[in-house]
Amino acid sequence: KNQVEQSPQSLIILEGKNCTLQCNYTVSPFSNLRWYKQDTGRGPVSLTIMTFSENTKSNGRYTATLDADTKQSSLHITASQLSDSASYICVVDSNYQLIWGAGTKLIIKP
Amino acid sequence: EPEVTQTPSHQVTQMGQEVILRCVPISNHLYFYWYRQILGQKVEFLVSFYNNEISEKSEIFDDQFSVERPDGSNFTLKIRSTKLEDSAMYFCASSPGPSYGYTFGSGTRLTVV
């Protein structure tokens, strides 16, 4: 069964600190992996899309990694800001069918 | 930056009533989607739409649901005979192609009472 598992479920860190969110997937076939940021009560916003051949992709303070062999991805946030408080969702595209993770709820405290 | 616009932002309806949720996708996008998210749960796929017809739909998207592109800009989701369990955030999204990132709207919060 195609699944996307994210950890931790929730995370609280202090402003200015770094953090890493994890995503493990068992999805086949694999087309690409996406990370979305979702503010409470808002629609998801795309952060990165990574294809099979891409190991690392950055978008400002966000850096995503992908290990297609172990079927793992991570999202690293550098120098966190209060506005980073949101849910971060890992989504795997399997031949245009998106398999959604449950998200990691990140809270940044001042 | 181009946006996907959804209206209304919040709709309250009585059980059994019909609702129409409206979306204006990004103008040069060709693929349109509806998703829903029940409070505290995962985002769930409902339907995708391309070339004026449904290209894929989930098990959730039964006869209670329908989509339409009534003109060149709007994309609507109709829910007939609403049930309490239809209460959720409904998101519209559009993309230039299926392998591109999706742009989501801000959602319509549907509350069925």
Coordinates of C-alpha atoms in Angstrom, one line a residue:
Chain A
K1 CA 0.0 0.0 0.0
N2 CA 1.4 3.4 -0.9
Q3 CA 2.1 5.4 2.2
V4 CA 3.9 8.5 3.3
E5 CA 5.0 8.7 7.0
Q6 CA 6.2 11.9 8.6
S7 CA 8.1 12.5 11.9
P8 CA 7.9 14.0 14.3
Q9 CA 4.1 14.6 14.5
S10 CA 4.8 17.9 16.2
L11 CA 7.9 19.9 17.1
I12 CA 8.5 23.0 19.2
I13 CA 11.7 25.0 18.8
L14 CA 13.0 28.4 19.8
E15 CA 13.2 31.2 17.3
G16 CA 16.6 31.2 15.5
K17 CA 17.2 27.5 15.9
N18 CA 17.5 24.9 13.1
C19 CA 15.3 21.9 12.7
T20 CA 14.9 18.8 10.4
L21 CA 11.7 17.1 9.5
Q22 CA 11.6 13.6 8.2
C23 CA 9.6 11.8 5.6
N24 CA 9.6 8.1 4.8
Y25 CA 7.6 6.7 1.9
T26 CA 6.6 3.4 0.4
V27 CA 5.3 4.5 -2.9
S28 CA 5.6 2.9 -6.3
P29 CA 6.0 4.1 -9.0
F30 CA 7.8 7.2 -7.9
S31 CA 7.5 10.4 -10.0
N32 CA 8.6 13.2 -7.6
L33 CA 8.5 14.3 -4.0
R34 CA 7.0 17.6 -2.8
W35 CA 7.2 19.5 0.4
Y36 CA 4.3 21.9 1.2
K37 CA 3.9 24.5 4.0
Q38 CA 0.4 24.9 5.3
D39 CA -0.5 27.7 7.7
T40 CA -3.5 27.1 9.9
G41 CA -6.7 27.5 8.0
R42 CA -4.9 28.2 4.7
G43 CA -4.1 26.2 1.6
P44 CA -0.8 24.4 1.2
V45 CA 2.1 26.3 -0.4
S46 CA 4.7 24.5 -2.4
L47 CA 8.3 24.7 -1.1
T48 CA 10.1 22.2 -3.3
I49 CA 9.6 19.5 -5.9
M50 CA 12.4 16.9 -6.2
T51 CA 12.7 14.3 -8.9
F52 CA 14.4 10.9 -8.6
S53 CA 17.8 12.2 -9.6
E54 CA 17.9 15.2 -7.3
N55 CA 19.5 14.8 -3.9
T56 CA 19.2 18.3 -2.5
K57 CA 17.1 21.3 -3.3
S58 CA 17.0 24.7 -1.5
N59 CA 14.4 27.4 -1.3
G60 CA 15.7 30.2 0.9
R61 CA 16.1 28.9 4.4
Y62 CA 14.4 25.6 3.4
T63 CA 16.6 22.7 2.2
A64 CA 15.1 19.4 1.1
T65 CA 17.0 16.2 0.7
L66 CA 16.0 13.0 -1.1
D67 CA 17.5 9.5 -0.9
A68 CA 15.6 7.5 -3.4
D69 CA 17.4 4.3 -2.5
T70 CA 16.2 4.4 1.1
K71 CA 13.0 6.2 0.2
Q72 CA 13.6 9.0 2.7
S73 CA 13.4 12.7 2.5
S74 CA 14.1 15.5 5.0
L75 CA 13.3 19.2 5.2
H76 CA 15.8 21.3 7.0
I77 CA 14.9 24.8 8.2
T78 CA 17.7 27.1 9.1
A79 CA 17.5 30.0 11.5
S80 CA 13.8 29.6 12.2
Q81 CA 11.5 32.5 12.3
L82 CA 8.1 32.9 14.0
S83 CA 6.5 32.8 10.6
D84 CA 7.8 29.3 10.1
S85 CA 5.1 28.1 12.5
A86 CA 3.0 25.9 10.3
S87 CA 2.4 22.3 9.2
Y88 CA 4.9 20.9 6.8
I89 CA 3.5 18.2 4.5
C90 CA 5.5 15.6 2.5
V91 CA 3.7 14.5 -0.7
V92 CA 4.9 11.8 -3.1
D93 CA 3.7 11.9 -6.7
S94 CA 3.1 8.5 -8.1
N95 CA 2.2 8.8 -11.8
Y96 CA 0.2 12.0 -11.1
Q97 CA -1.5 10.5 -8.0
L98 CA -0.4 12.5 -5.0
I99 CA 0.1 10.5 -1.8
W100 CA -0.1 12.9 1.2
G101 CA 1.6 12.6 4.5
A102 CA -0.1 13.7 7.7
G103 CA 2.3 16.6 8.2
T104 CA 4.6 17.8 11.0
K105 CA 3.2 20.6 13.0
L106 CA 6.0 23.0 13.8
I107 CA 5.8 25.7 16.4
I108 CA 8.4 28.4 16.7
K109 CA 8.6 30.0 20.2
P110 CA 10.1 33.5 20.7
Chain B
E1 CA 2.3 36.4 -8.1
P2 CA -0.8 34.7 -9.6
E3 CA -3.3 33.3 -7.2
V4 CA -6.0 30.8 -7.1
T5 CA -9.1 32.5 -5.7
Q6 CA -11.8 30.7 -3.8
T7 CA -15.2 31.9 -2.7
P8 CA -16.8 32.0 -0.2
S9 CA -14.2 31.7 2.4
H10 CA -16.7 30.3 4.9
Q11 CA -20.1 28.7 4.2
V12 CA -22.6 27.4 6.7
T13 CA -25.4 25.3 5.4
Q14 CA -28.1 23.1 6.7
M15 CA -27.9 19.4 6.3
G16 CA -29.6 18.3 3.1
Q17 CA -29.0 21.5 1.3
E18 CA -26.9 22.0 -1.8
V19 CA -23.8 24.1 -1.9
I20 CA -21.6 25.4 -4.7
L21 CA -18.0 26.2 -4.0
R22 CA -16.3 28.5 -6.5
C23 CA -12.7 28.7 -7.7
V24 CA -10.9 30.9 -10.2
P25 CA -7.7 29.0 -11.2
I26 CA -4.6 30.7 -12.5
S27 CA -5.4 31.8 -16.0
N28 CA -2.8 29.8 -18.0
H29 CA -3.1 26.6 -16.0
L30 CA -4.7 23.6 -17.6
Y31 CA -5.2 21.2 -14.8
F32 CA -7.6 21.8 -11.9
Y33 CA -8.2 20.0 -8.7
W34 CA -10.4 19.8 -5.7
Y35 CA -9.2 18.6 -2.3
R36 CA -10.7 18.6 1.1
Q37 CA -9.3 18.5 4.6
I38 CA -11.3 17.5 7.6
L39 CA -10.1 19.4 10.7
G40 CA -6.9 17.8 12.0
Q41 CA -6.7 15.2 9.2
K42 CA -4.7 14.7 6.0
V43 CA -5.5 16.5 2.8
E44 CA -7.7 14.2 0.7
F45 CA -7.9 14.2 -3.1
L46 CA -11.4 14.6 -4.6
V47 CA -11.1 15.1 -8.3
S48 CA -8.9 16.4 -11.1
F49 CA -10.2 18.1 -14.2
Y50 CA -8.5 18.6 -17.6
N51 CA -9.8 19.6 -21.0
N52 CA -13.3 20.2 -19.7
E53 CA -13.7 16.7 -18.3
I54 CA -12.9 14.8 -15.1
S55 CA -9.5 13.0 -15.5
E56 CA -9.5 11.3 -12.2
K57 CA -11.7 11.0 -9.1
S58 CA -11.4 9.4 -5.7
E59 CA -13.8 7.1 -3.9
I60 CA -15.0 10.2 -1.9
F61 CA -16.2 11.8 -5.1
D62 CA -19.4 10.0 -5.4
D63 CA -22.7 11.0 -7.0
Q64 CA -23.2 13.6 -4.3
F65 CA -20.4 15.7 -5.9
S66 CA -20.0 17.3 -9.3
V67 CA -17.6 19.7 -10.9
E68 CA -18.1 22.2 -13.7
R69 CA -16.2 24.8 -15.6
P70 CA -19.1 27.0 -16.6
D71 CA -17.0 29.6 -18.4
G72 CA -13.4 30.2 -19.2
S73 CA -12.4 31.2 -15.7
N74 CA -14.5 29.6 -13.0
F75 CA -14.3 26.0 -11.7
T76 CA -17.0 24.9 -9.3
L77 CA -17.6 22.1 -6.9
K78 CA -21.3 21.2 -6.2
I79 CA -22.2 19.2 -3.2
R80 CA -25.8 17.9 -3.2
S81 CA -27.7 17.0 -0.1
T82 CA -24.9 17.9 2.3
K83 CA -24.2 15.7 5.3
L84 CA -22.7 16.6 8.6
E85 CA -19.5 14.7 7.6
D86 CA -19.1 17.0 4.6
S87 CA -17.9 19.7 7.0
A88 CA -14.3 20.4 6.0
M89 CA -12.0 22.8 4.3
Y90 CA -12.3 22.5 0.6
F91 CA -9.2 23.5 -1.5
C92 CA -9.1 24.2 -5.2
A93 CA -5.7 23.9 -6.9
S94 CA -4.4 24.4 -10.4
S95 CA -1.2 23.6 -12.3
P96 CA 0.3 24.0 -15.7
G97 CA 0.7 20.3 -16.0
P98 CA 0.4 17.2 -13.7
S99 CA 4.1 17.0 -12.9
Y100 CA 4.3 20.7 -11.9
G101 CA 3.7 22.1 -8.5
Y102 CA 0.1 22.9 -7.6
T103 CA -1.0 26.3 -6.6
F104 CA -3.7 26.1 -3.9
G105 CA -6.4 28.6 -3.0
S106 CA -7.0 29.7 0.5
G107 CA -9.9 27.3 0.8
T108 CA -13.6 27.4 1.7
R109 CA -14.5 26.3 5.2
L110 CA -17.8 24.4 4.8
T111 CA -19.8 23.8 8.0
V112 CA -22.9 21.6 7.8
V113 CA -25.3 22.0 10.7

